[in-house]
């Protein structure tokens, strides 16, 4: 039996960034458990790696802003090389979508995010392949970009490991029981672990993990999304920003010498390794033909799927369970878990070290529990 003050379940961005920020606050008695043989096997290793500060949910804005600032300027003692390509981003909108983007831009500016509203011709000048695309306007954010997700995840884990956190891979938590002393006993493939605090960073499995500890399920839905990559394309400029048409839900960005593309599909599935659905490729081709015809000739070289776990109100779940003393959630990071990773880990670490009375209402699991 191994004893620890804190056990974190899950070595994706939620768990790794929480371990990192606990370690930065001098907390060293941490065990991190991951069911897979490697960290980042699920959502954290299968995403589009885009850093996006302007989002539609107002409560997330400070997390995207602070998370992006961290990624642009990693601390001096950061242990891993991580490339951040500050190529900027263009969010395209039409009709109501364009109205909404203008509101998001105003909110972004008020929070110190550097955004500009561009005309379609300004956007086309920057990314000529948009010449035939139809949209009413664009939101340009120069400080967005693309991050090396593997280096980033590895950096969080390396720092935590170098400051005392113990990590076990291939260690699935199969049962959690309450001990007579008020702590928890966790059964894993590798043996029993005891802890005073359990931190649920289980991604798509956040509810099944919570159920083991007796917590009520929260309205969290794992939803599949596919990403596609093209072969090298001579006309792609690696300095183009990532471009997202938020009205028609389709995006692309430079990837190597080609492009990465997404039709923004969203289908609820049980937690797991989601199978790919070949029909999404047709959906992508239709959207491109209609809304980004300049990309119509792009062929697809590879594609894969991952799960984004979304809370019903679009906000994250970061906080103490209102009923199960000592059980903490870091879940529901949806489509923003890379950008916000450091800000999420910092908030989680602040609340965990402050003790179980502390909550931030916007993210508290208590908002769902009556
Ligand atoms: C297609 C796609 C594109 C995306 N694009 C972006 C983007 O461009 N920018 C952005 O910011 N975000 C993006 N995201 C979102 C981002 O990837 C997620 O928000 C983030 O990775 C979630 O991290 P997580 O740690 O919560 O989950 P995960 O990475 O899934 O980690 C949870 C871990 O918990 C482990 N686990 C579960 N149950 C147990 C158990 N019982 N015992 C032990 N271990 C367990 C799992 O194995 C898993 O490794 C995208 C996501 C997808 C799917």
mmCIF file of C-alpha atoms and ligand atoms in Angstrom:
data_model
loop_
_atom_site.group_PDB
_atom_site.id
_atom_site.type_symbol
_atom_site.label_atom_id
_atom_site.label_comp_id
_atom_site.label_asym_id
_atom_site.label_seq_id
_atom_site.Cartn_x
_atom_site.Cartn_y
_atom_site.Cartn_z
ATOM 1 C CA UNK A 1 0.000 0.000 0.000
ATOM 2 C CA UNK A 2 1.283 3.501 -0.905
ATOM 3 C CA UNK A 3 0.056 6.579 0.973
ATOM 4 C CA UNK A 4 -0.150 10.102 -0.374
ATOM 5 C CA UNK A 5 -1.831 13.385 0.521
ATOM 6 C CA UNK A 6 -3.144 13.968 -3.022
ATOM 7 C CA UNK A 7 -4.003 11.551 -5.820
ATOM 8 C CA UNK A 8 -4.671 12.921 -9.301
ATOM 9 C CA UNK A 9 -6.506 10.585 -11.681
ATOM 10 C CA UNK A 10 -5.630 11.277 -15.335
ATOM 11 C CA UNK A 11 -2.451 12.435 -17.093
ATOM 12 C CA UNK A 12 -3.974 14.719 -19.717
ATOM 13 C CA UNK A 13 -3.717 18.512 -19.568
ATOM 14 C CA UNK A 14 -6.127 18.766 -16.609
ATOM 15 C CA UNK A 15 -4.168 16.390 -14.388
ATOM 16 C CA UNK A 16 -0.682 17.374 -15.566
ATOM 17 C CA UNK A 17 -1.233 21.139 -15.209
ATOM 18 C CA UNK A 18 -2.800 20.657 -11.768
ATOM 19 C CA UNK A 19 0.215 18.574 -10.659
ATOM 20 C CA UNK A 20 2.533 21.263 -12.086
ATOM 21 C CA UNK A 21 0.840 24.126 -10.220
ATOM 22 C CA UNK A 22 0.585 22.160 -6.983
ATOM 23 C CA UNK A 23 4.324 21.509 -7.275
ATOM 24 C CA UNK A 24 4.954 25.231 -7.917
ATOM 25 C CA UNK A 25 3.131 25.942 -4.641
ATOM 26 C CA UNK A 26 5.447 23.576 -2.777
ATOM 27 C CA UNK A 27 3.039 20.612 -2.623
ATOM 28 C CA UNK A 28 5.137 17.519 -3.214
ATOM 29 C CA UNK A 29 3.074 14.654 -1.788
ATOM 30 C CA UNK A 30 1.218 13.881 -5.020
ATOM 31 C CA UNK A 31 0.558 10.638 -6.878
ATOM 32 C CA UNK A 32 -0.632 10.882 -10.476
ATOM 33 C CA UNK A 33 -2.355 7.800 -11.905
ATOM 34 C CA UNK A 34 -2.938 7.205 -15.611
ATOM 35 C CA UNK A 35 -4.670 4.133 -16.990
ATOM 36 C CA UNK A 36 -2.817 4.263 -20.310
ATOM 37 C CA UNK A 37 0.843 3.352 -20.778
ATOM 38 C CA UNK A 38 1.650 6.942 -21.821
ATOM 39 C CA UNK A 39 0.331 10.391 -20.857
ATOM 40 C CA UNK A 40 -1.880 12.302 -23.290
ATOM 41 C CA UNK A 41 -3.186 9.199 -25.034
ATOM 42 C CA UNK A 42 -6.742 10.595 -25.230
ATOM 43 C CA UNK A 43 -7.980 14.181 -25.859
ATOM 44 C CA UNK A 44 -4.724 15.807 -24.815
ATOM 45 C CA UNK A 45 -2.788 14.050 -27.568
ATOM 46 C CA UNK A 46 -5.405 14.257 -30.350
ATOM 47 C CA UNK A 47 -6.401 17.892 -30.537
ATOM 48 C CA UNK A 48 -5.794 20.739 -32.986
ATOM 49 C CA UNK A 49 -3.193 22.449 -30.717
ATOM 50 C CA UNK A 50 -4.663 25.883 -31.400
ATOM 51 C CA UNK A 51 -4.327 28.618 -28.817
ATOM 52 C CA UNK A 52 -7.558 30.631 -28.900
ATOM 53 C CA UNK A 53 -8.336 33.503 -26.581
ATOM 54 C CA UNK A 54 -11.647 34.830 -27.969
ATOM 55 C CA UNK A 55 -14.313 32.321 -26.998
ATOM 56 C CA UNK A 56 -18.084 32.496 -26.871
ATOM 57 C CA UNK A 57 -18.489 31.691 -23.156
ATOM 58 C CA UNK A 58 -17.696 34.881 -21.149
ATOM 59 C CA UNK A 59 -16.682 33.007 -17.980
ATOM 60 C CA UNK A 60 -13.837 31.297 -19.851
ATOM 61 C CA UNK A 61 -12.225 34.477 -21.132
ATOM 62 C CA UNK A 62 -9.876 35.082 -18.221
ATOM 63 C CA UNK A 63 -8.723 31.451 -18.399
ATOM 64 C CA UNK A 64 -8.024 31.630 -22.145
ATOM 65 C CA UNK A 65 -6.223 34.973 -21.745
ATOM 66 C CA UNK A 66 -4.073 33.817 -18.803
ATOM 67 C CA UNK A 67 -3.497 30.376 -20.300
ATOM 68 C CA UNK A 68 -2.308 31.861 -23.598
ATOM 69 C CA UNK A 69 -0.048 34.380 -21.827
ATOM 70 C CA UNK A 70 1.639 31.481 -20.000
ATOM 71 C CA UNK A 71 2.202 29.596 -23.280
ATOM 72 C CA UNK A 72 3.701 32.646 -25.010
ATOM 73 C CA UNK A 73 6.136 33.214 -22.188
ATOM 74 C CA UNK A 74 6.990 29.986 -20.380
ATOM 75 C CA UNK A 75 8.745 30.386 -17.013
ATOM 76 C CA UNK A 76 12.554 30.379 -16.934
ATOM 77 C CA UNK A 77 12.593 27.034 -15.093
ATOM 78 C CA UNK A 78 10.313 25.305 -17.620
ATOM 79 C CA UNK A 79 11.960 21.915 -18.226
ATOM 80 C CA UNK A 80 11.102 21.080 -21.859
ATOM 81 C CA UNK A 81 11.561 22.772 -25.237
ATOM 82 C CA UNK A 82 8.102 23.840 -26.481
ATOM 83 C CA UNK A 83 7.537 25.679 -29.722
ATOM 84 C CA UNK A 84 4.737 28.247 -29.756
ATOM 85 C CA UNK A 85 4.069 29.522 -33.279
ATOM 86 C CA UNK A 86 2.445 32.904 -32.841
ATOM 87 C CA UNK A 87 0.748 32.948 -36.242
ATOM 88 C CA UNK A 88 -2.427 34.659 -35.005
ATOM 89 C CA UNK A 89 -6.020 33.639 -35.601
ATOM 90 C CA UNK A 90 -8.921 34.717 -37.778
ATOM 91 C CA UNK A 91 -12.486 34.009 -36.693
ATOM 92 C CA UNK A 92 -14.847 34.555 -39.628
ATOM 93 C CA UNK A 93 -18.523 35.374 -39.095
ATOM 94 C CA UNK A 94 -21.668 36.026 -41.098
ATOM 95 C CA UNK A 95 -25.009 37.475 -39.994
ATOM 96 C CA UNK A 96 -25.649 36.758 -36.313
ATOM 97 C CA UNK A 97 -22.275 35.028 -36.060
ATOM 98 C CA UNK A 98 -20.580 38.275 -37.079
ATOM 99 C CA UNK A 99 -22.680 40.265 -34.561
ATOM 100 C CA UNK A 100 -21.608 37.813 -31.872
ATOM 101 C CA UNK A 101 -17.927 38.061 -32.847
ATOM 102 C CA UNK A 102 -18.099 41.837 -32.443
ATOM 103 C CA UNK A 103 -19.437 41.392 -28.910
ATOM 104 C CA UNK A 104 -16.681 38.849 -28.176
ATOM 105 C CA UNK A 105 -14.100 41.312 -29.514
ATOM 106 C CA UNK A 106 -15.342 44.072 -27.201
ATOM 107 C CA UNK A 107 -15.247 41.683 -24.249
ATOM 108 C CA UNK A 108 -11.764 40.518 -25.234
ATOM 109 C CA UNK A 109 -10.469 44.085 -25.432
ATOM 110 C CA UNK A 110 -11.956 44.959 -22.049
ATOM 111 C CA UNK A 111 -10.010 42.025 -20.578
ATOM 112 C CA UNK A 112 -6.766 43.040 -22.242
ATOM 113 C CA UNK A 113 -6.779 40.616 -25.205
ATOM 114 C CA UNK A 114 -5.399 42.295 -28.287
ATOM 115 C CA UNK A 115 -8.095 41.847 -30.979
ATOM 116 C CA UNK A 116 -9.009 43.739 -34.139
ATOM 117 C CA UNK A 117 -12.094 43.644 -36.354
ATOM 118 C CA UNK A 118 -11.188 43.166 -39.984
ATOM 119 C CA UNK A 119 -13.160 43.572 -43.211
ATOM 120 C CA UNK A 120 -13.378 40.538 -45.500
ATOM 121 C CA UNK A 121 -10.871 42.158 -47.858
ATOM 122 C CA UNK A 122 -8.322 42.626 -45.040
ATOM 123 C CA UNK A 123 -8.748 38.958 -44.115
ATOM 124 C CA UNK A 124 -8.368 37.873 -47.760
ATOM 125 C CA UNK A 125 -5.244 39.940 -48.139
ATOM 126 C CA UNK A 126 -3.718 38.073 -45.188
ATOM 127 C CA UNK A 127 -4.929 34.617 -46.298
ATOM 128 C CA UNK A 128 -5.478 34.727 -50.085
ATOM 129 C CA UNK A 129 -7.068 31.256 -50.175
ATOM 130 C CA UNK A 130 -10.166 32.918 -48.625
ATOM 131 C CA UNK A 131 -10.721 34.871 -51.892
ATOM 132 C CA UNK A 132 -13.952 33.044 -52.738
ATOM 133 C CA UNK A 133 -15.131 32.520 -49.159
ATOM 134 C CA UNK A 134 -18.202 34.476 -48.084
ATOM 135 C CA UNK A 135 -18.302 36.120 -44.665
ATOM 136 C CA UNK A 136 -19.293 39.511 -43.275
ATOM 137 C CA UNK A 137 -16.209 40.185 -41.178
ATOM 138 C CA UNK A 138 -13.334 38.704 -39.199
ATOM 139 C CA UNK A 139 -11.867 38.939 -35.722
ATOM 140 C CA UNK A 140 -8.066 38.994 -35.810
ATOM 141 C CA UNK A 141 -6.106 38.023 -32.708
ATOM 142 C CA UNK A 142 -2.361 38.437 -33.285
ATOM 143 C CA UNK A 143 -1.313 36.736 -30.049
ATOM 144 C CA UNK A 144 -3.039 33.406 -30.780
ATOM 145 C CA UNK A 145 -1.215 30.534 -32.456
ATOM 146 C CA UNK A 146 -0.300 26.873 -32.353
ATOM 147 C CA UNK A 147 1.553 25.089 -29.545
ATOM 148 C CA UNK A 148 3.591 21.887 -29.434
ATOM 149 C CA UNK A 149 1.140 19.854 -27.305
ATOM 150 C CA UNK A 150 3.509 16.964 -26.612
ATOM 151 C CA UNK A 151 6.270 19.236 -25.325
ATOM 152 C CA UNK A 152 3.755 21.163 -23.254
ATOM 153 C CA UNK A 153 2.241 18.097 -21.588
ATOM 154 C CA UNK A 154 5.664 16.632 -21.007
ATOM 155 C CA UNK A 155 6.868 19.921 -19.456
ATOM 156 C CA UNK A 156 4.052 19.992 -16.889
ATOM 157 C CA UNK A 157 4.766 16.374 -15.931
ATOM 158 C CA UNK A 158 8.558 16.722 -15.856
ATOM 159 C CA UNK A 159 8.378 19.730 -13.556
ATOM 160 C CA UNK A 160 5.951 17.984 -11.184
ATOM 161 C CA UNK A 161 8.096 14.817 -11.227
ATOM 162 C CA UNK A 162 11.274 16.775 -10.511
ATOM 163 C CA UNK A 163 9.534 18.330 -7.481
ATOM 164 C CA UNK A 164 8.410 15.114 -5.879
ATOM 165 C CA UNK A 165 5.212 13.983 -7.647
ATOM 166 C CA UNK A 166 5.149 10.213 -8.242
ATOM 167 C CA UNK A 167 3.547 9.020 -11.488
ATOM 168 C CA UNK A 168 2.208 5.613 -12.405
ATOM 169 C CA UNK A 169 1.205 4.720 -15.961
ATOM 170 C CA UNK A 170 -0.860 1.676 -16.916
ATOM 171 C CA UNK A 171 -2.477 2.255 -13.510
ATOM 172 C CA UNK A 172 -6.244 2.234 -13.957
ATOM 173 C CA UNK A 173 -8.215 3.213 -10.870
ATOM 174 C CA UNK A 174 -10.902 0.516 -10.605
ATOM 175 C CA UNK A 175 -12.467 1.345 -7.227
ATOM 176 C CA UNK A 176 -12.456 4.162 -4.667
ATOM 177 C CA UNK A 177 -13.556 3.572 -1.107
ATOM 178 C CA UNK A 178 -13.932 5.821 1.917
ATOM 179 C CA UNK A 179 -11.641 4.916 4.835
ATOM 180 C CA UNK A 180 -12.598 5.101 8.481
ATOM 181 C CA UNK A 181 -10.106 7.984 8.949
ATOM 182 C CA UNK A 182 -11.991 10.087 6.336
ATOM 183 C CA UNK A 183 -9.457 9.546 3.540
ATOM 184 C CA UNK A 184 -9.812 7.453 0.371
ATOM 185 C CA UNK A 185 -8.509 4.051 -0.664
ATOM 186 C CA UNK A 186 -7.994 3.595 -4.407
ATOM 187 C CA UNK A 187 -7.638 0.187 -6.018
ATOM 188 C CA UNK A 188 -5.419 0.203 -9.122
ATOM 189 C CA UNK A 189 -3.903 -2.456 -11.367
ATOM 190 C CA UNK A 190 -0.640 -1.912 -9.479
ATOM 191 C CA UNK A 191 -1.981 -2.070 -5.909
ATOM 192 C CA UNK A 192 -3.736 0.028 -3.272
ATOM 193 C CA UNK A 193 -3.122 3.739 -2.794
ATOM 194 C CA UNK A 194 -4.481 5.866 0.029
ATOM 195 C CA UNK A 195 -5.015 9.624 -0.111
ATOM 196 C CA UNK A 196 -6.744 12.423 1.789
ATOM 197 C CA UNK A 197 -7.753 14.193 -1.441
ATOM 198 C CA UNK A 198 -8.749 12.696 -4.784
ATOM 199 C CA UNK A 199 -8.523 14.958 -7.853
ATOM 200 C CA UNK A 200 -10.658 13.807 -10.762
ATOM 201 C CA UNK A 201 -8.916 14.805 -14.010
ATOM 202 C CA UNK A 202 -10.374 11.851 -15.884
ATOM 203 C CA UNK A 203 -11.480 13.769 -19.022
ATOM 204 C CA UNK A 204 -14.252 11.765 -20.720
ATOM 205 C CA UNK A 205 -14.208 9.432 -17.684
ATOM 206 C CA UNK A 206 -14.746 12.207 -15.118
ATOM 207 C CA UNK A 207 -18.243 10.948 -14.255
ATOM 208 C CA UNK A 208 -17.305 7.244 -14.008
ATOM 209 C CA UNK A 209 -14.356 8.204 -11.773
ATOM 210 C CA UNK A 210 -16.636 10.348 -9.586
ATOM 211 C CA UNK A 211 -19.203 7.558 -9.375
ATOM 212 C CA UNK A 212 -16.558 5.281 -7.830
ATOM 213 C CA UNK A 213 -16.176 7.825 -5.015
ATOM 214 C CA UNK A 214 -19.957 8.089 -4.585
ATOM 215 C CA UNK A 215 -20.302 11.526 -6.208
ATOM 216 C CA UNK A 216 -23.380 12.445 -8.230
ATOM 217 C CA UNK A 217 -22.847 12.531 -12.007
ATOM 218 C CA UNK A 218 -22.581 16.027 -13.524
ATOM 219 C CA UNK A 219 -24.006 17.025 -16.936
ATOM 220 C CA UNK A 220 -20.774 16.275 -18.806
ATOM 221 C CA UNK A 221 -20.934 14.873 -22.333
ATOM 222 C CA UNK A 222 -17.967 13.354 -24.163
ATOM 223 C CA UNK A 223 -18.413 14.391 -27.817
ATOM 224 C CA UNK A 224 -16.398 13.084 -30.730
ATOM 225 C CA UNK A 225 -14.680 15.398 -33.173
ATOM 226 C CA UNK A 226 -12.545 14.449 -36.202
ATOM 227 C CA UNK A 227 -9.415 16.166 -37.503
ATOM 228 C CA UNK A 228 -8.021 15.753 -41.018
ATOM 229 C CA UNK A 229 -4.604 16.477 -42.516
ATOM 230 C CA UNK A 230 -3.638 17.003 -46.141
ATOM 231 C CA UNK A 231 -0.467 15.978 -47.950
ATOM 232 C CA UNK A 232 2.079 18.817 -48.533
ATOM 233 C CA UNK A 233 0.623 21.670 -50.625
ATOM 234 C CA UNK A 234 2.959 24.049 -52.455
ATOM 235 C CA UNK A 235 0.621 27.047 -52.048
ATOM 236 C CA UNK A 236 0.175 26.847 -48.279
ATOM 237 C CA UNK A 237 2.037 29.491 -46.304
ATOM 238 C CA UNK A 238 3.162 28.135 -42.925
ATOM 239 C CA UNK A 239 2.753 31.663 -41.526
ATOM 240 C CA UNK A 240 -0.990 31.783 -42.212
ATOM 241 C CA UNK A 241 -3.043 32.086 -39.037
ATOM 242 C CA UNK A 242 -5.497 29.414 -38.066
ATOM 243 C CA UNK A 243 -8.877 30.309 -39.622
ATOM 244 C CA UNK A 244 -12.259 29.352 -38.129
ATOM 245 C CA UNK A 245 -15.616 30.149 -39.750
ATOM 246 C CA UNK A 246 -17.737 30.234 -36.595
ATOM 247 C CA UNK A 247 -21.019 30.628 -38.483
ATOM 248 C CA UNK A 248 -20.586 27.504 -40.584
ATOM 249 C CA UNK A 249 -18.379 25.583 -38.152
ATOM 250 C CA UNK A 250 -15.347 24.703 -40.216
ATOM 251 C CA UNK A 251 -11.661 25.518 -39.623
ATOM 252 C CA UNK A 252 -8.166 25.007 -41.005
ATOM 253 C CA UNK A 253 -4.579 25.842 -40.143
ATOM 254 C CA UNK A 254 -1.128 25.177 -41.542
ATOM 255 C CA UNK A 255 0.226 21.778 -40.446
ATOM 256 C CA UNK A 256 3.750 20.857 -41.574
ATOM 257 C CA UNK A 257 3.783 21.670 -45.305
ATOM 258 C CA UNK A 258 0.036 21.092 -45.676
ATOM 259 C CA UNK A 259 -3.156 21.821 -43.769
ATOM 260 C CA UNK A 260 -5.103 20.505 -40.796
ATOM 261 C CA UNK A 261 -8.879 20.773 -41.260
ATOM 262 C CA UNK A 262 -11.998 20.215 -39.184
ATOM 263 C CA UNK A 263 -15.742 20.118 -39.904
ATOM 264 C CA UNK A 264 -16.536 20.742 -36.199
ATOM 265 C CA UNK A 265 -18.632 17.579 -35.898
ATOM 266 C CA UNK A 266 -19.989 16.863 -32.444
ATOM 267 C CA UNK A 267 -21.509 13.514 -31.518
ATOM 268 C CA UNK A 268 -21.972 12.245 -27.988
ATOM 269 C CA UNK A 269 -20.208 8.910 -27.360
ATOM 270 C CA UNK A 270 -19.329 6.905 -24.258
ATOM 271 C CA UNK A 271 -15.819 7.442 -22.812
ATOM 272 C CA UNK A 272 -13.201 5.467 -24.731
ATOM 273 C CA UNK A 273 -11.071 5.477 -27.844
ATOM 274 C CA UNK A 274 -13.631 6.796 -30.361
ATOM 275 C CA UNK A 275 -13.901 4.966 -33.697
ATOM 276 C CA UNK A 276 -13.619 7.159 -36.800
ATOM 277 C CA UNK A 277 -16.710 7.796 -38.920
ATOM 278 C CA UNK A 278 -15.749 8.006 -42.619
ATOM 279 C CA UNK A 279 -18.907 10.012 -43.464
ATOM 280 C CA UNK A 280 -17.468 13.039 -41.638
ATOM 281 C CA UNK A 281 -14.944 13.326 -44.447
ATOM 282 C CA UNK A 282 -17.835 13.955 -46.852
ATOM 283 C CA UNK A 283 -19.298 16.515 -44.470
ATOM 284 C CA UNK A 284 -15.952 18.322 -44.433
ATOM 285 C CA UNK A 285 -15.788 18.281 -48.258
ATOM 286 C CA UNK A 286 -19.323 19.752 -48.471
ATOM 287 C CA UNK A 287 -18.560 22.549 -46.011
ATOM 288 C CA UNK A 288 -15.325 23.418 -47.787
ATOM 289 C CA UNK A 289 -16.971 23.425 -51.190
ATOM 290 C CA UNK A 290 -19.657 25.781 -49.906
ATOM 291 C CA UNK A 291 -17.892 28.082 -47.483
ATOM 292 C CA UNK A 292 -14.157 27.890 -48.335
ATOM 293 C CA UNK A 293 -14.112 26.988 -52.041
ATOM 294 C CA UNK A 294 -10.432 27.941 -52.333
ATOM 295 C CA UNK A 295 -9.680 24.682 -50.469
ATOM 296 C CA UNK A 296 -11.907 22.461 -52.629
ATOM 297 C CA UNK A 297 -9.026 20.599 -54.264
ATOM 298 C CA UNK A 298 -7.352 19.641 -50.994
ATOM 299 C CA UNK A 299 -7.108 15.867 -50.593
ATOM 300 C CA UNK A 300 -7.036 14.090 -47.244
ATOM 301 C CA UNK A 301 -3.989 12.160 -46.179
ATOM 302 C CA UNK A 302 -4.868 11.119 -42.610
ATOM 303 C CA UNK A 303 -7.648 11.548 -40.080
ATOM 304 C CA UNK A 304 -8.454 10.675 -36.486
ATOM 305 C CA UNK A 305 -10.996 11.437 -33.757
ATOM 306 C CA UNK A 306 -10.924 12.529 -30.144
ATOM 307 C CA UNK A 307 -13.440 13.335 -27.420
ATOM 308 C CA UNK A 308 -14.162 16.838 -26.153
ATOM 309 C CA UNK A 309 -15.967 16.643 -22.815
ATOM 310 C CA UNK A 310 -18.507 19.452 -22.571
ATOM 311 C CA UNK A 311 -20.470 20.657 -19.548
ATOM 312 C CA UNK A 312 -24.108 21.512 -20.295
ATOM 313 C CA UNK A 313 -23.542 25.246 -19.651
ATOM 314 C CA UNK A 314 -20.282 25.418 -21.649
ATOM 315 C CA UNK A 315 -18.187 26.242 -18.581
ATOM 316 C CA UNK A 316 -15.495 24.088 -16.980
ATOM 317 C CA UNK A 317 -15.903 22.129 -13.750
ATOM 318 C CA UNK A 318 -13.118 23.087 -11.334
ATOM 319 C CA UNK A 319 -13.837 22.718 -7.644
ATOM 320 C CA UNK A 320 -14.700 20.616 -4.613
ATOM 321 C CA UNK A 321 -17.563 18.178 -4.863
ATOM 322 C CA UNK A 322 -20.352 19.607 -2.668
ATOM 323 C CA UNK A 323 -21.202 16.228 -1.122
ATOM 324 C CA UNK A 324 -18.084 14.059 -1.122
ATOM 325 C CA UNK A 325 -15.602 15.647 1.242
ATOM 326 C CA UNK A 326 -12.059 15.622 -0.180
ATOM 327 C CA UNK A 327 -13.109 14.958 -3.784
ATOM 328 C CA UNK A 328 -12.067 17.638 -6.308
ATOM 329 C CA UNK A 329 -13.094 17.971 -9.997
ATOM 330 C CA UNK A 330 -10.956 19.327 -12.876
ATOM 331 C CA UNK A 331 -13.111 18.354 -15.829
ATOM 332 C CA UNK A 332 -15.264 19.464 -18.746
ATOM 333 C CA UNK A 333 -12.488 21.403 -20.479
ATOM 334 C CA UNK A 334 -14.372 21.008 -23.770
ATOM 335 C CA UNK A 335 -12.494 22.418 -26.744
ATOM 336 C CA UNK A 336 -10.203 24.731 -24.762
ATOM 337 C CA UNK A 337 -8.137 22.465 -22.526
ATOM 338 C CA UNK A 338 -4.815 23.191 -24.253
ATOM 339 C CA UNK A 339 -5.117 26.990 -24.327
ATOM 340 C CA UNK A 340 -6.352 27.194 -20.752
ATOM 341 C CA UNK A 341 -4.252 24.374 -19.291
ATOM 342 C CA UNK A 342 -1.979 26.502 -17.117
ATOM 343 C CA UNK A 343 -4.795 28.780 -15.925
ATOM 344 C CA UNK A 344 -6.948 25.745 -15.102
ATOM 345 C CA UNK A 345 -4.101 24.066 -13.215
ATOM 346 C CA UNK A 346 -3.365 27.283 -11.313
ATOM 347 C CA UNK A 347 -7.000 27.762 -10.292
ATOM 348 C CA UNK A 348 -7.310 24.115 -9.285
ATOM 349 C CA UNK A 349 -4.103 24.278 -7.237
ATOM 350 C CA UNK A 350 -5.250 27.488 -5.491
ATOM 351 C CA UNK A 351 -8.601 25.936 -4.527
ATOM 352 C CA UNK A 352 -7.042 22.627 -3.471
ATOM 353 C CA UNK A 353 -4.442 24.256 -1.243
ATOM 354 C CA UNK A 354 -7.046 26.653 0.202
ATOM 355 C CA UNK A 355 -9.109 23.709 1.483
ATOM 356 C CA UNK A 356 -12.591 22.419 0.913
ATOM 357 C CA UNK A 357 -14.591 25.562 1.759
ATOM 358 C CA UNK A 358 -13.221 27.442 -1.257
ATOM 359 C CA UNK A 359 -15.095 27.586 -4.580
ATOM 360 C CA UNK A 360 -15.295 29.832 -7.639
ATOM 361 C CA UNK A 361 -19.021 29.922 -8.391
ATOM 362 C CA UNK A 362 -18.715 30.012 -12.206
ATOM 363 C CA UNK A 363 -16.806 26.721 -12.225
ATOM 364 C CA UNK A 364 -18.000 25.003 -9.076
ATOM 365 C CA UNK A 365 -19.555 21.529 -9.444
ATOM 366 C CA UNK A 366 -22.097 22.733 -6.861
ATOM 367 C CA UNK A 367 -23.854 24.761 -9.604
ATOM 368 C CA UNK A 368 -25.297 21.494 -10.912
ATOM 369 C CA UNK A 369 -26.166 19.874 -7.586
ATOM 370 C CA UNK A 370 -29.474 20.886 -5.953
HETATM 371 C C1 LIG B 1 -10.499 17.018 -32.049
HETATM 372 C C2 LIG B 1 -10.175 17.923 -30.896
HETATM 373 C C3 LIG B 1 -9.622 19.173 -31.131
HETATM 374 C C4 LIG B 1 -9.295 20.012 -30.064
HETATM 375 N N1 LIG B 1 -8.640 21.166 -30.329
HETATM 376 C C5 LIG B 1 -8.252 21.972 -29.316
HETATM 377 C C6 LIG B 1 -7.517 23.156 -29.576
HETATM 378 O O1 LIG B 1 -7.177 23.439 -30.719
HETATM 379 N N2 LIG B 1 -7.185 23.950 -28.534
HETATM 380 C C7 LIG B 1 -7.535 23.642 -27.244
HETATM 381 O O2 LIG B 1 -7.255 24.427 -26.341
HETATM 382 N N3 LIG B 1 -8.195 22.494 -26.956
HETATM 383 C C8 LIG B 1 -8.559 21.659 -27.959
HETATM 384 N N4 LIG B 1 -9.222 20.502 -27.702
HETATM 385 C C9 LIG B 1 -9.604 20.212 -26.312
HETATM 386 C C10 LIG B 1 -8.490 19.607 -25.474
HETATM 387 O O3 LIG B 1 -7.843 18.594 -26.189
HETATM 388 C C11 LIG B 1 -9.129 19.041 -24.190
HETATM 389 O O4 LIG B 1 -9.879 20.066 -23.543
HETATM 390 C C12 LIG B 1 -8.076 18.537 -23.211
HETATM 391 O O5 LIG B 1 -7.161 17.693 -23.838
HETATM 392 C C13 LIG B 1 -8.777 17.791 -22.067
HETATM 393 O O6 LIG B 1 -7.795 17.328 -21.176
HETATM 394 P P1 LIG B 1 -8.172 16.343 -20.005
HETATM 395 O O7 LIG B 1 -6.932 16.136 -19.214
HETATM 396 O O8 LIG B 1 -9.392 16.821 -19.308
HETATM 397 O O9 LIG B 1 -8.622 14.978 -20.722
HETATM 398 P P2 LIG B 1 -7.728 13.774 -21.313
HETATM 399 O O10 LIG B 1 -6.610 14.270 -22.128
HETATM 400 O O11 LIG B 1 -8.666 12.829 -21.978
HETATM 401 O O12 LIG B 1 -7.115 13.105 -20.025
HETATM 402 C C14 LIG B 1 -7.870 12.339 -19.107
HETATM 403 C C15 LIG B 1 -7.018 11.147 -18.730
HETATM 404 O O13 LIG B 1 -7.628 10.451 -17.636
HETATM 405 C C16 LIG B 1 -7.299 9.071 -17.776
HETATM 406 N N5 LIG B 1 -8.221 8.263 -16.979
HETATM 407 C C17 LIG B 1 -9.562 8.217 -17.099
HETATM 408 N N6 LIG B 1 -10.090 7.330 -16.204
HETATM 409 C C18 LIG B 1 -9.047 6.816 -15.505
HETATM 410 C C19 LIG B 1 -8.943 5.853 -14.460
HETATM 411 N N7 LIG B 1 -10.027 5.232 -13.959
HETATM 412 N N8 LIG B 1 -7.720 5.558 -13.977
HETATM 413 C C20 LIG B 1 -6.610 6.181 -14.460
HETATM 414 N N9 LIG B 1 -6.653 7.091 -15.479
HETATM 415 C C21 LIG B 1 -7.852 7.414 -15.985
HETATM 416 C C22 LIG B 1 -7.463 8.864 -19.285
HETATM 417 O O14 LIG B 1 -6.781 7.719 -19.735
HETATM 418 C C23 LIG B 1 -6.894 10.151 -19.865
HETATM 419 O O15 LIG B 1 -5.540 10.032 -20.242
HETATM 420 C C24 LIG B 1 -9.569 19.622 -28.732
HETATM 421 C C25 LIG B 1 -10.102 18.362 -28.482
HETATM 422 C C26 LIG B 1 -10.391 17.505 -29.552
HETATM 423 C C27 LIG B 1 -10.933 16.137 -29.272
#
